[in-house]
Short mmCIF file of C-alpha atoms in Angstrom, two decimals:
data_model
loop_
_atom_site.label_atom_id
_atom_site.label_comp_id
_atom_site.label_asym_id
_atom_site.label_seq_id
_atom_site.Cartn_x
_atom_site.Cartn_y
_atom_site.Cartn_z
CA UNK A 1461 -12.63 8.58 -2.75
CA UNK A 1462 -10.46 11.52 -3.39
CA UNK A 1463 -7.62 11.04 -5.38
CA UNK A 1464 -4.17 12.32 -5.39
CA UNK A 1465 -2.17 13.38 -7.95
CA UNK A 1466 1.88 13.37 -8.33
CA UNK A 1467 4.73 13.61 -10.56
CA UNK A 1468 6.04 10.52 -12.18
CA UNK A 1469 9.53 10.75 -10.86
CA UNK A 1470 12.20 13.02 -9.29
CA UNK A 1471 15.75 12.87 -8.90
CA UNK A 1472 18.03 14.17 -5.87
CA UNK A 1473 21.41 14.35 -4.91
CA UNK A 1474 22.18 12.19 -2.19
CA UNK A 1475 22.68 14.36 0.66
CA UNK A 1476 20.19 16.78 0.26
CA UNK A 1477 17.12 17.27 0.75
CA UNK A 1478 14.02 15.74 -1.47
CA UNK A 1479 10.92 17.31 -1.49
CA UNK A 1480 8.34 15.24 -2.85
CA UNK A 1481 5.02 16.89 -3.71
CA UNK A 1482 1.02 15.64 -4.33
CA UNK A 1483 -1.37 17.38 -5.13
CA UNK A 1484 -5.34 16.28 -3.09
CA UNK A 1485 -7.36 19.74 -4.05
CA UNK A 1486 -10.30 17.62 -3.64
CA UNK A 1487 -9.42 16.39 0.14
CA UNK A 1488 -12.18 15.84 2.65
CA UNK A 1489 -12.23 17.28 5.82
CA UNK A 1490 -12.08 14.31 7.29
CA UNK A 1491 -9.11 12.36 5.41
CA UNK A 1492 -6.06 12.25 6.21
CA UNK A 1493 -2.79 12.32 4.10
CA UNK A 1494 -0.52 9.30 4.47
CA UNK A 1495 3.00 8.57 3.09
CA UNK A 1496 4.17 5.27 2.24
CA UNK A 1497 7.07 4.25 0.23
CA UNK A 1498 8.22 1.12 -2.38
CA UNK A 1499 11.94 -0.35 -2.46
CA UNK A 1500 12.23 -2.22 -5.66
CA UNK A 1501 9.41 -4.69 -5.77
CA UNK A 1502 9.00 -4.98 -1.34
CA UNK A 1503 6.01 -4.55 -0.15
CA UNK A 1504 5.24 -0.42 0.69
CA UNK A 1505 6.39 0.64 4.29
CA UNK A 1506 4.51 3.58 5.82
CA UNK A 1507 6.44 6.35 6.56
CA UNK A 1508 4.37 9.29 8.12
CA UNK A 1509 0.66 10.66 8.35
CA UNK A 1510 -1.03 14.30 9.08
CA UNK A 1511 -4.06 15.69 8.75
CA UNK A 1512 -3.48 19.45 9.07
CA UNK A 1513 -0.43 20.15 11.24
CA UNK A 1514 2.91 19.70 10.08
CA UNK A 1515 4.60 16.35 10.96
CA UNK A 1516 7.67 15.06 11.74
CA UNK A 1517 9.36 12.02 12.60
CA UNK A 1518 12.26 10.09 12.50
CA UNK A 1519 12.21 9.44 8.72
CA UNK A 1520 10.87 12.14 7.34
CA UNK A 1521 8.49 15.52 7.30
CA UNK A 1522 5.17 16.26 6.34
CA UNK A 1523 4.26 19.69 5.56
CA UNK A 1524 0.43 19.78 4.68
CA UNK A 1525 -0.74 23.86 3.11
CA UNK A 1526 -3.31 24.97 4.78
CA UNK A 1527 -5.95 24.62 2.42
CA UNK A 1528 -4.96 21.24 2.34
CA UNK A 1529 -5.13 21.20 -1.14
CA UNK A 1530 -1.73 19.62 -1.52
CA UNK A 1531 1.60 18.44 0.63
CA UNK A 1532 5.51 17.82 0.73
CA UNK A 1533 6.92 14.81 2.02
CA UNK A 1534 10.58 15.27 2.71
CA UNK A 1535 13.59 13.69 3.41
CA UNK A 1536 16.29 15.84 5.41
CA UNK A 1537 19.29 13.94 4.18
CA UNK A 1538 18.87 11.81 1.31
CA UNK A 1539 20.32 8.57 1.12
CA UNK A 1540 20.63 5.89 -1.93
CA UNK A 1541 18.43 3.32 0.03
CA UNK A 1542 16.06 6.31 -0.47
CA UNK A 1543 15.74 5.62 -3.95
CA UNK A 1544 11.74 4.15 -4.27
CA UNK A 1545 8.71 4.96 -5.32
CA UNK A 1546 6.49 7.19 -2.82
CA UNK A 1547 2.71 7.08 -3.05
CA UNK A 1548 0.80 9.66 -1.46
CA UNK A 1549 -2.50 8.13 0.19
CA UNK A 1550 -5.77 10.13 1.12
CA UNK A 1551 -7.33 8.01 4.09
CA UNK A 1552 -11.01 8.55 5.47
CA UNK A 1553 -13.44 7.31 8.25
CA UNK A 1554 -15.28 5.90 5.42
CA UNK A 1555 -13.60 2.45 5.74
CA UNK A 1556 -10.56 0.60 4.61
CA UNK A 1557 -10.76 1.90 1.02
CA UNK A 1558 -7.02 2.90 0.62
CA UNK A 1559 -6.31 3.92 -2.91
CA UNK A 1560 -2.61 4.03 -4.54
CA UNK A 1561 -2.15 5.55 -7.31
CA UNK A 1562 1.15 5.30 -9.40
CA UNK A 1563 3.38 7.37 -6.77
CA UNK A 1564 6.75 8.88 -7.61
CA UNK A 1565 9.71 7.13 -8.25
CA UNK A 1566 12.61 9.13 -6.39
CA UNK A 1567 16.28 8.42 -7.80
CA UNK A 1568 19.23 9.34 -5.33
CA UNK A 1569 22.04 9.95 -7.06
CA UNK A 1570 25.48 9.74 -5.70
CA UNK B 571 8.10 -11.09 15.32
CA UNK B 572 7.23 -11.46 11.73
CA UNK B 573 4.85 -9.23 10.68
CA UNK B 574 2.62 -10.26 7.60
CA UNK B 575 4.03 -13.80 6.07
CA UNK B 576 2.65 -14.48 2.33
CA UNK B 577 3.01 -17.94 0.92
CA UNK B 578 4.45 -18.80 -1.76
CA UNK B 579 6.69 -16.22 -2.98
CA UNK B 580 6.77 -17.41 -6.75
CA UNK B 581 4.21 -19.21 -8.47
CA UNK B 582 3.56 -20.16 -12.51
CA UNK B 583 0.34 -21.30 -13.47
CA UNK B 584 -1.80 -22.52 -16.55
CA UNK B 585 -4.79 -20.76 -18.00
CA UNK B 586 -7.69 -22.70 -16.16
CA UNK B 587 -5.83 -23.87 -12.75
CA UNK B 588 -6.85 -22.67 -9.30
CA UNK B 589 -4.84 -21.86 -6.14
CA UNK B 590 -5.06 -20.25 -3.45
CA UNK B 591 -2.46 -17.51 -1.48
CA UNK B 592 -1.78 -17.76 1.59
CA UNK B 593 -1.62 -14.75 4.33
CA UNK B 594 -0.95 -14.56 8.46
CA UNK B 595 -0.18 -11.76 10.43
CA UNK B 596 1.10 -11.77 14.30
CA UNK B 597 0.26 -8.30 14.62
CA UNK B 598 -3.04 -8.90 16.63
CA UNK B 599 -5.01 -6.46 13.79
CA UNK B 600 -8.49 -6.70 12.55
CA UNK B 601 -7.90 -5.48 9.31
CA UNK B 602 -6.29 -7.41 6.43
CA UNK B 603 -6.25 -6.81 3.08
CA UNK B 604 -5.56 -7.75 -0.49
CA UNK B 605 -3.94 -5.88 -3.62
CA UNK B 606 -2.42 -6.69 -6.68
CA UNK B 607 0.62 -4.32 -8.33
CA UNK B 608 0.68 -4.86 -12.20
CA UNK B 609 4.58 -3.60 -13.48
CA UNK B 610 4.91 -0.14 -13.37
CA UNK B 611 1.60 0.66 -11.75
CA UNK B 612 0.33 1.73 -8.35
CA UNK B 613 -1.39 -1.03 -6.12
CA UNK B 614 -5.46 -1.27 -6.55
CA UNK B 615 -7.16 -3.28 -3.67
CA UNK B 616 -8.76 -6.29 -4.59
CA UNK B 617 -10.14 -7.86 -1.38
CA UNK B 618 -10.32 -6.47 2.28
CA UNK B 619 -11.78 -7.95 5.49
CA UNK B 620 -12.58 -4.93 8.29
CA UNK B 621 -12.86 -7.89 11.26
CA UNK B 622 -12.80 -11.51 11.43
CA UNK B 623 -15.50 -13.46 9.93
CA UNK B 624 -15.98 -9.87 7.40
CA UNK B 625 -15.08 -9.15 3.92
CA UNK B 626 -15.85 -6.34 1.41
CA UNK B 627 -15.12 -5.96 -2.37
CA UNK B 628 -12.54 -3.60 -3.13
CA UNK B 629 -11.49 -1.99 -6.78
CA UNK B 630 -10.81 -5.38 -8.94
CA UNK B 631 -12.69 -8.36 -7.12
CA UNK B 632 -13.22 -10.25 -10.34
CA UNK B 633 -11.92 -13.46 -10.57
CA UNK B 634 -11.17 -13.73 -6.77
CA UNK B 635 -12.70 -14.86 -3.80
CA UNK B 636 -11.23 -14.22 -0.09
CA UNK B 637 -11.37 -16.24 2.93
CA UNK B 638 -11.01 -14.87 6.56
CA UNK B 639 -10.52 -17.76 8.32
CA UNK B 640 -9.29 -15.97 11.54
CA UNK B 641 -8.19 -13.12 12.81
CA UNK B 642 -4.33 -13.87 11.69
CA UNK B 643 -5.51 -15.55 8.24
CA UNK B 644 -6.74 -14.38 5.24
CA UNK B 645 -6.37 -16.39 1.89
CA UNK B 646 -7.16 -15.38 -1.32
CA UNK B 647 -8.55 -17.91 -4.25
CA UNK B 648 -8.08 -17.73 -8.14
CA UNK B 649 -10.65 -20.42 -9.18
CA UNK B 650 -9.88 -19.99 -12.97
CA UNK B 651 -6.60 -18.53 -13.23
CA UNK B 652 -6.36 -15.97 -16.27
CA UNK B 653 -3.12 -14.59 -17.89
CA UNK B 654 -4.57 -11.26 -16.90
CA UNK B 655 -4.06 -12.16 -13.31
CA UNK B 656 -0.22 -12.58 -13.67
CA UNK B 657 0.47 -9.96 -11.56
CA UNK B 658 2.18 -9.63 -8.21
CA UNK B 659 0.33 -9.55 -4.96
CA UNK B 660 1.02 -7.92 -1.42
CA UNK B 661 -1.39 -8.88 1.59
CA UNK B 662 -1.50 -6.73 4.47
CA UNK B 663 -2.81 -5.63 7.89
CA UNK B 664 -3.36 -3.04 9.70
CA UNK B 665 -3.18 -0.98 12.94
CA UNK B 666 -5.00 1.85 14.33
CA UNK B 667 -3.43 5.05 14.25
CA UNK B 668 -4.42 8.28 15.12
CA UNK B 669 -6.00 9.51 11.97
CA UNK B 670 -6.98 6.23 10.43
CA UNK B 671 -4.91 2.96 10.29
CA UNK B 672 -1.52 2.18 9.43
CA UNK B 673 -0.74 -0.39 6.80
CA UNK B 674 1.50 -3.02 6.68
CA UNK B 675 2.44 -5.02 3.93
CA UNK B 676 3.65 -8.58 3.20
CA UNK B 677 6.96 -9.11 0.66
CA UNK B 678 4.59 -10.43 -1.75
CA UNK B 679 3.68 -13.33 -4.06
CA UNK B 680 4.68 -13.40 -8.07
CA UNK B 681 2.13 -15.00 -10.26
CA UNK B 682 2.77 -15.61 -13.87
CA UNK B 683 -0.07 -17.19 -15.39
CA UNK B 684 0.54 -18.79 -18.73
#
């Protein structure tokens, strides 16, 4: 399975905008690239997929390059019940193999 | 509607002792899974089961064994418990999405074995 890479943590002011990266330069071309995100110790909630077209929805956008060697997750308008860890999730048709790796932990500041 | 329902919450155990965790979903979805989140690390999959009466290995099976017992049920054993299994664990099922399948997860179970 490919594997993802991202950085350990990121802080934002709420408000803004966060733009969380990840980095999948090994991607296949049939995986796709799902969000999903950790509040304190909850179980993850899914927040949005793509495969090679930009993505929106009412939580958040995914911007996917076009090598698809990497993507943005982002969050318009930053809240504090934004603050969690975000893992960045390569899925294929090759079965129900999801992998998380360690994510990023996002801290909104007031 | 209740999603994915994991029983118990909280659970201490000696070296040696066996339970098992409980997991039901009311989502009407094939797929169910099992993983484990040590603290401060990502999730790894220990268990999943693609369909009823189905299961497959995933990335630490060792020391578990999974039941599927219907489609909304899938329990997961600890015959031997180990203080390297204290760990906290999520169930969850899934839906088909366009692009693969959607996950969702359970509030989780906290074992401390001792």
């Amino acid at each position: 399975d490919a594997k993802t890479t991202q950085p350990t943590s990121m802080d934002c002011a709420e408000g803004r905008a966060a733009n969380l990266p990840c980095n999948h330069s090994t991607i296949s071309g049939n995986e796709y690239v799902y969000w999903y995100r950790q509040i304190h110790s909850q179980g993850p909630q899914y927040i949005i997929h793509g495969l090679k077209n930009n993505e929106t929805n009412e939580m958040a956008s995914l911007i996917i390059t076009e090598d698809r060697k990497s993507s943005t997750l982002i969050l318009p308008h930053a809240t504090l019940r934004d603050t969690a860890v975000y893992y960045c999730v390569l899925y294929g048709t090759s079965g129900s193999r999801l992998t998380f790796g360690e994510g990023t932990q996002l801290t909104v500041n007031p | 509607n209740a999603g994915v329902t994991q029983t118990p919450k909280f659970q201490v155990l000696k070296t040696g002792q066996s339970m098992t965790l409980q997991c039901a979903q009311d989502m009407n979805h094939n797929s169910m899974y099992w993983y484990r989140q040590d603290p401060g690390m990502g999730l790894r999959l220990i268990y999943y089961s693609a369909s009823e009466g189905t299961t497959d290995k995933g990335e630490v099976p060792n020391g578990y064994n999974v039941s599927r017992l219907n489609k909304r049920e899938f329990s997961l054993r600890l015959e031997s418990a180990a203080p390297s299994q204290t760990s906290v664990y999520f169930c969850a099922s899934s839906a088909h999405a366009d692009g693969g399948e959607k996950l969702f997860f359970g509030s989780g179970t906290q074992l401390s074995v001792l």
